[in-house]
mmCIF file of N, CA, C and O in Angstrom:
data_model
loop_
_atom_site.group_PDB
_atom_site.id
_atom_site.type_symbol
_atom_site.label_atom_id
_atom_site.label_comp_id
_atom_site.label_asym_id
_atom_site.label_seq_id
_atom_site.Cartn_x
_atom_site.Cartn_y
_atom_site.Cartn_z
ATOM 1 N N MET G 1 106.276 136.906 120.814
ATOM 2 C CA MET G 1 105.787 135.747 121.565
ATOM 3 C C MET G 1 104.651 135.070 120.794
ATOM 4 O O MET G 1 104.664 133.861 120.589
ATOM 5 N N PHE G 2 103.694 135.887 120.368
ATOM 6 C CA PHE G 2 102.536 135.358 119.637
ATOM 7 C C PHE G 2 102.984 134.724 118.320
ATOM 8 O O PHE G 2 102.540 133.641 117.950
ATOM 9 N N LEU G 3 103.909 135.401 117.640
ATOM 10 C CA LEU G 3 104.450 134.907 116.371
ATOM 11 C C LEU G 3 105.165 133.570 116.584
ATOM 12 O O LEU G 3 105.004 132.640 115.786
ATOM 13 N N ALA G 4 105.923 133.466 117.674
ATOM 14 C CA ALA G 4 106.646 132.231 117.978
ATOM 15 C C ALA G 4 105.668 131.075 118.194
ATOM 16 O O ALA G 4 105.892 129.958 117.723
ATOM 17 N N VAL G 5 104.564 131.356 118.899
ATOM 18 C CA VAL G 5 103.544 130.317 119.138
ATOM 19 C C VAL G 5 102.953 129.862 117.814
ATOM 20 O O VAL G 5 102.766 128.666 117.583
ATOM 21 N N ILE G 6 102.665 130.817 116.919
ATOM 22 C CA ILE G 6 102.101 130.472 115.602
ATOM 23 C C ILE G 6 103.087 129.621 114.810
ATOM 24 O O ILE G 6 102.709 128.604 114.209
ATOM 25 N N ILE G 7 104.377 129.985 114.832
ATOM 26 C CA ILE G 7 105.407 129.235 114.094
ATOM 27 C C ILE G 7 105.520 127.806 114.637
ATOM 28 O O ILE G 7 105.549 126.840 113.880
ATOM 29 N N VAL G 8 105.533 127.699 115.963
ATOM 30 C CA VAL G 8 105.613 126.367 116.597
ATOM 31 C C VAL G 8 104.379 125.546 116.230
ATOM 32 O O VAL G 8 104.465 124.353 115.925
ATOM 33 N N PHE G 9 103.204 126.200 116.251
ATOM 34 C CA PHE G 9 101.944 125.540 115.902
ATOM 35 C C PHE G 9 101.990 125.017 114.467
ATOM 36 O O PHE G 9 101.665 123.857 114.200
ATOM 37 N N ILE G 10 102.456 125.868 113.532
ATOM 38 C CA ILE G 10 102.554 125.495 112.113
ATOM 39 C C ILE G 10 103.556 124.355 111.937
ATOM 40 O O ILE G 10 103.277 123.384 111.215
ATOM 41 N N LEU G 11 104.700 124.443 112.635
ATOM 42 C CA LEU G 11 105.700 123.378 112.532
ATOM 43 C C LEU G 11 105.146 122.068 113.087
ATOM 44 O O LEU G 11 105.379 120.996 112.523
ATOM 45 N N GLY G 12 104.407 122.167 114.183
ATOM 46 C CA GLY G 12 103.792 120.967 114.778
ATOM 47 C C GLY G 12 102.814 120.320 113.820
ATOM 48 O O GLY G 12 102.827 119.110 113.622
ATOM 49 N N ILE G 13 101.975 121.159 113.193
ATOM 50 C CA ILE G 13 101.008 120.638 112.220
ATOM 51 C C ILE G 13 101.740 120.029 111.033
ATOM 52 O O ILE G 13 101.371 118.956 110.543
ATOM 53 N N GLY G 14 102.809 120.711 110.577
ATOM 54 C CA GLY G 14 103.588 120.200 109.444
ATOM 55 C C GLY G 14 104.201 118.847 109.755
ATOM 56 O O GLY G 14 104.133 117.922 108.948
ATOM 57 N N ALA G 15 104.770 118.708 110.953
ATOM 58 C CA ALA G 15 105.383 117.439 111.360
ATOM 59 C C ALA G 15 104.318 116.353 111.453
ATOM 60 O O ALA G 15 104.508 115.238 110.972
ATOM 61 N N PHE G 16 103.170 116.697 112.058
ATOM 62 C CA PHE G 16 102.069 115.741 112.200
ATOM 63 C C PHE G 16 101.578 115.297 110.830
ATOM 64 O O PHE G 16 101.384 114.110 110.578
ATOM 65 N N LEU G 17 101.414 116.281 109.916
ATOM 66 C CA LEU G 17 100.930 115.972 108.567
ATOM 67 C C LEU G 17 101.925 115.104 107.811
ATOM 68 O O LEU G 17 101.517 114.168 107.115
ATOM 69 N N SER G 18 103.218 115.409 107.953
ATOM 70 C CA SER G 18 104.224 114.618 107.232
ATOM 71 C C SER G 18 104.206 113.171 107.730
ATOM 72 O O SER G 18 104.243 112.236 106.942
ATOM 73 N N VAL G 19 104.103 112.987 109.047
ATOM 74 C CA VAL G 19 104.038 111.628 109.615
ATOM 75 C C VAL G 19 102.745 110.952 109.177
ATOM 76 O O VAL G 19 102.737 109.794 108.755
ATOM 77 N N PHE G 20 101.628 111.696 109.261
ATOM 78 C CA PHE G 20 100.313 111.160 108.888
ATOM 79 C C PHE G 20 100.297 110.737 107.421
ATOM 80 O O PHE G 20 99.845 109.644 107.086
ATOM 81 N N LEU G 21 100.829 111.625 106.548
ATOM 82 C CA LEU G 21 100.865 111.315 105.115
ATOM 83 C C LEU G 21 101.766 110.117 104.842
ATOM 84 O O LEU G 21 101.441 109.272 104.008
ATOM 85 N N ASN G 22 102.891 110.048 105.552
ATOM 86 C CA ASN G 22 103.810 108.923 105.389
ATOM 87 C C ASN G 22 103.090 107.612 105.736
ATOM 88 O O ASN G 22 103.156 106.634 104.992
ATOM 89 N N VAL G 23 102.381 107.608 106.857
ATOM 90 C CA VAL G 23 101.632 106.412 107.286
ATOM 91 C C VAL G 23 100.531 106.100 106.277
ATOM 92 O O VAL G 23 100.334 104.941 105.904
ATOM 93 N N MET G 24 99.820 107.149 105.815
ATOM 94 C CA MET G 24 98.730 106.943 104.857
ATOM 95 C C MET G 24 99.255 106.335 103.557
ATOM 96 O O MET G 24 98.639 105.441 102.988
ATOM 97 N N VAL G 25 100.408 106.840 103.089
ATOM 98 C CA VAL G 25 100.997 106.317 101.855
ATOM 99 C C VAL G 25 101.358 104.845 102.035
ATOM 100 O O VAL G 25 101.101 104.023 101.160
ATOM 101 N N ARG G 26 101.929 104.513 103.182
ATOM 102 C CA ARG G 26 102.287 103.105 103.443
ATOM 103 C C ARG G 26 101.043 102.230 103.489
ATOM 104 O O ARG G 26 101.021 101.135 102.922
ATOM 105 N N VAL G 27 100.007 102.714 104.185
ATOM 106 C CA VAL G 27 98.759 101.948 104.294
ATOM 107 C C VAL G 27 98.136 101.752 102.914
ATOM 108 O O VAL G 27 97.711 100.654 102.569
ATOM 109 N N MET G 28 98.118 102.827 102.108
ATOM 110 C CA MET G 28 97.554 102.731 100.761
ATOM 111 C C MET G 28 98.368 101.763 99.909
ATOM 112 O O MET G 28 97.808 100.976 99.151
ATOM 113 N N PHE G 29 99.695 101.814 100.044
ATOM 114 C CA PHE G 29 100.562 100.925 99.268
ATOM 115 C C PHE G 29 100.286 99.464 99.641
ATOM 116 O O PHE G 29 100.122 98.609 98.773
ATOM 117 N N VAL G 30 100.208 99.187 100.954
ATOM 118 C CA VAL G 30 99.932 97.819 101.424
ATOM 119 C C VAL G 30 98.553 97.380 100.954
ATOM 120 O O VAL G 30 98.368 96.249 100.498
ATOM 121 N N PHE G 31 97.566 98.303 101.050
ATOM 122 C CA PHE G 31 96.197 97.983 100.642
ATOM 123 C C PHE G 31 96.138 97.660 99.147
ATOM 124 O O PHE G 31 95.533 96.664 98.747
ATOM 125 N N MET G 32 96.820 98.495 98.338
ATOM 126 C CA MET G 32 96.842 98.260 96.899
ATOM 127 C C MET G 32 97.561 96.954 96.573
ATOM 128 O O MET G 32 97.131 96.207 95.696
ATOM 129 N N PHE G 33 98.647 96.664 97.307
ATOM 130 C CA PHE G 33 99.382 95.416 97.092
ATOM 131 C C PHE G 33 98.481 94.216 97.400
ATOM 132 O O PHE G 33 98.414 93.253 96.638
ATOM 133 N N LEU G 34 97.740 94.301 98.531
ATOM 134 C CA LEU G 34 96.840 93.216 98.912
ATOM 135 C C LEU G 34 95.713 93.050 97.894
ATOM 136 O O LEU G 34 95.363 91.926 97.534
ATOM 137 N N MET G 35 95.153 94.167 97.437
ATOM 138 C CA MET G 35 94.083 94.097 96.445
ATOM 139 C C MET G 35 94.599 93.469 95.150
ATOM 140 O O MET G 35 93.914 92.650 94.535
ATOM 141 N N GLY G 36 95.818 93.858 94.742
ATOM 142 C CA GLY G 36 96.410 93.298 93.540
ATOM 143 C C GLY G 36 96.626 91.792 93.679
ATOM 144 O O GLY G 36 96.302 91.018 92.779
ATOM 145 N N ALA G 37 97.139 91.388 94.842
ATOM 146 C CA ALA G 37 97.365 89.960 95.094
ATOM 147 C C ALA G 37 96.041 89.205 95.079
ATOM 148 O O ALA G 37 95.944 88.104 94.541
ATOM 149 N N LEU G 38 95.006 89.825 95.661
ATOM 150 C CA LEU G 38 93.684 89.202 95.700
ATOM 151 C C LEU G 38 93.130 89.033 94.293
ATOM 152 O O LEU G 38 92.604 87.972 93.950
ATOM 153 N N LEU G 39 93.273 90.078 93.461
ATOM 154 C CA LEU G 39 92.789 90.010 92.076
ATOM 155 C C LEU G 39 93.534 88.942 91.295
ATOM 156 O O LEU G 39 92.927 88.176 90.544
ATOM 157 N N VAL G 40 94.858 88.870 91.480
ATOM 158 C CA VAL G 40 95.663 87.852 90.780
ATOM 159 C C VAL G 40 95.221 86.458 91.229
ATOM 160 O O VAL G 40 95.060 85.547 90.414
ATOM 161 N N GLY G 41 95.007 86.297 92.540
ATOM 162 C CA GLY G 41 94.558 85.013 93.077
ATOM 163 C C GLY G 41 93.194 84.616 92.524
ATOM 164 O O GLY G 41 92.976 83.473 92.137
ATOM 165 N N LEU G 42 92.271 85.589 92.470
ATOM 166 C CA LEU G 42 90.936 85.306 91.939
ATOM 167 C C LEU G 42 91.001 84.957 90.458
ATOM 168 O O LEU G 42 90.294 84.050 90.009
ATOM 169 N N ALA G 43 91.848 85.657 89.712
ATOM 170 C CA ALA G 43 91.996 85.371 88.281
ATOM 171 C C ALA G 43 92.535 83.957 88.081
ATOM 172 O O ALA G 43 92.050 83.213 87.239
ATOM 173 N N GLY G 44 93.538 83.574 88.883
ATOM 174 C CA GLY G 44 94.102 82.227 88.792
ATOM 175 C C GLY G 44 93.076 81.167 89.156
ATOM 176 O O GLY G 44 92.964 80.138 88.487
ATOM 177 N N LEU G 45 92.290 81.428 90.195
ATOM 178 C CA LEU G 45 91.252 80.500 90.629
ATOM 179 C C LEU G 45 90.197 80.340 89.543
ATOM 180 O O LEU G 45 89.762 79.220 89.234
ATOM 181 N N TYR G 46 89.796 81.477 88.939
ATOM 182 C CA TYR G 46 88.802 81.456 87.863
ATOM 183 C C TYR G 46 89.302 80.644 86.672
ATOM 184 O O TYR G 46 88.565 79.845 86.096
ATOM 185 N N ARG G 47 90.599 80.824 86.339
ATOM 186 C CA ARG G 47 91.176 80.099 85.218
ATOM 187 C C ARG G 47 91.175 78.594 85.501
ATOM 188 O O ARG G 47 90.828 77.783 84.647
ATOM 189 N N GLN G 48 91.570 78.211 86.726
ATOM 190 C CA GLN G 48 91.584 76.791 87.094
ATOM 191 C C GLN G 48 90.175 76.211 87.048
ATOM 192 O O GLN G 48 89.964 75.109 86.547
ATOM 193 N N LEU G 49 89.204 76.983 87.565
ATOM 194 C CA LEU G 49 87.819 76.529 87.588
ATOM 195 C C LEU G 49 87.303 76.360 86.161
ATOM 196 O O LEU G 49 86.642 75.360 85.850
ATOM 197 N N ARG G 50 87.629 77.318 85.280
ATOM 198 C CA ARG G 50 87.188 77.261 83.883
ATOM 199 C C ARG G 50 87.803 76.046 83.188
ATOM 200 O O ARG G 50 87.105 75.319 82.464
ATOM 201 N N ASN G 51 89.099 75.802 83.425
ATOM 202 C CA ASN G 51 89.758 74.629 82.830
ATOM 203 C C ASN G 51 89.107 73.339 83.318
ATOM 204 O O ASN G 51 88.904 72.403 82.544
ATOM 205 N N PHE G 52 88.752 73.307 84.615
ATOM 206 C CA PHE G 52 88.103 72.134 85.196
ATOM 207 C C PHE G 52 86.749 71.896 84.535
ATOM 208 O O PHE G 52 86.396 70.768 84.179
ATOM 209 N N VAL G 53 85.978 72.988 84.336
ATOM 210 C CA VAL G 53 84.658 72.884 83.701
ATOM 211 C C VAL G 53 84.801 72.389 82.260
ATOM 212 O O VAL G 53 84.047 71.526 81.812
ATOM 213 N N ILE G 54 85.815 72.917 81.546
ATOM 214 C CA ILE G 54 86.038 72.506 80.158
ATOM 215 C C ILE G 54 86.396 71.007 80.101
ATOM 216 O O ILE G 54 85.893 70.266 79.281
ATOM 217 N N LYS G 55 87.259 70.561 81.030
ATOM 218 C CA LYS G 55 87.653 69.141 81.073
ATOM 219 C C LYS G 55 86.445 68.256 81.348
ATOM 220 O O LYS G 55 86.270 67.224 80.704
ATOM 221 N N THR G 56 85.600 68.657 82.318
ATOM 222 C CA THR G 56 84.439 67.841 82.647
ATOM 223 C C THR G 56 83.432 67.827 81.484
ATOM 224 O O THR G 56 82.795 66.814 81.232
ATOM 225 N N LYS G 57 83.316 68.935 80.752
ATOM 226 C CA LYS G 57 82.410 68.956 79.595
ATOM 227 C C LYS G 57 82.945 68.047 78.493
ATOM 228 O O LYS G 57 82.170 67.391 77.789
ATOM 229 N N LYS G 58 84.280 68.000 78.324
ATOM 230 C CA LYS G 58 84.879 67.112 77.322
ATOM 231 C C LYS G 58 84.612 65.656 77.687
ATOM 232 O O LYS G 58 84.452 64.817 76.800
ATOM 233 N N MET G 59 84.568 65.358 79.000
ATOM 234 C CA MET G 59 84.280 64.000 79.441
ATOM 235 C C MET G 59 82.828 63.645 79.137
ATOM 236 O O MET G 59 82.461 62.470 79.133
ATOM 237 N N GLY G 60 81.998 64.650 78.925
ATOM 238 C CA GLY G 60 80.586 64.387 78.594
ATOM 239 C C GLY G 60 79.691 64.511 79.820
ATOM 240 O O GLY G 60 78.646 63.896 79.898
ATOM 241 N N TRP G 61 80.130 65.384 80.793
ATOM 242 C CA TRP G 61 79.330 65.562 82.018
ATOM 243 C C TRP G 61 78.309 66.639 81.810
ATOM 244 O O TRP G 61 78.630 67.706 81.325
#
């Protein structure tokens, strides 16, 4: 009886951990994807801003 309770407890923890890890992996993947998109967006914005500054300096501003 005691052994059965321990086995059920371990299986419950294992199932909980597998679901938890699955959710964590998805959250981390989405977070990394968003961070990557943000970095790409910032890099593009910086490039546009730099080109704009170079153009205005060529105009003699």
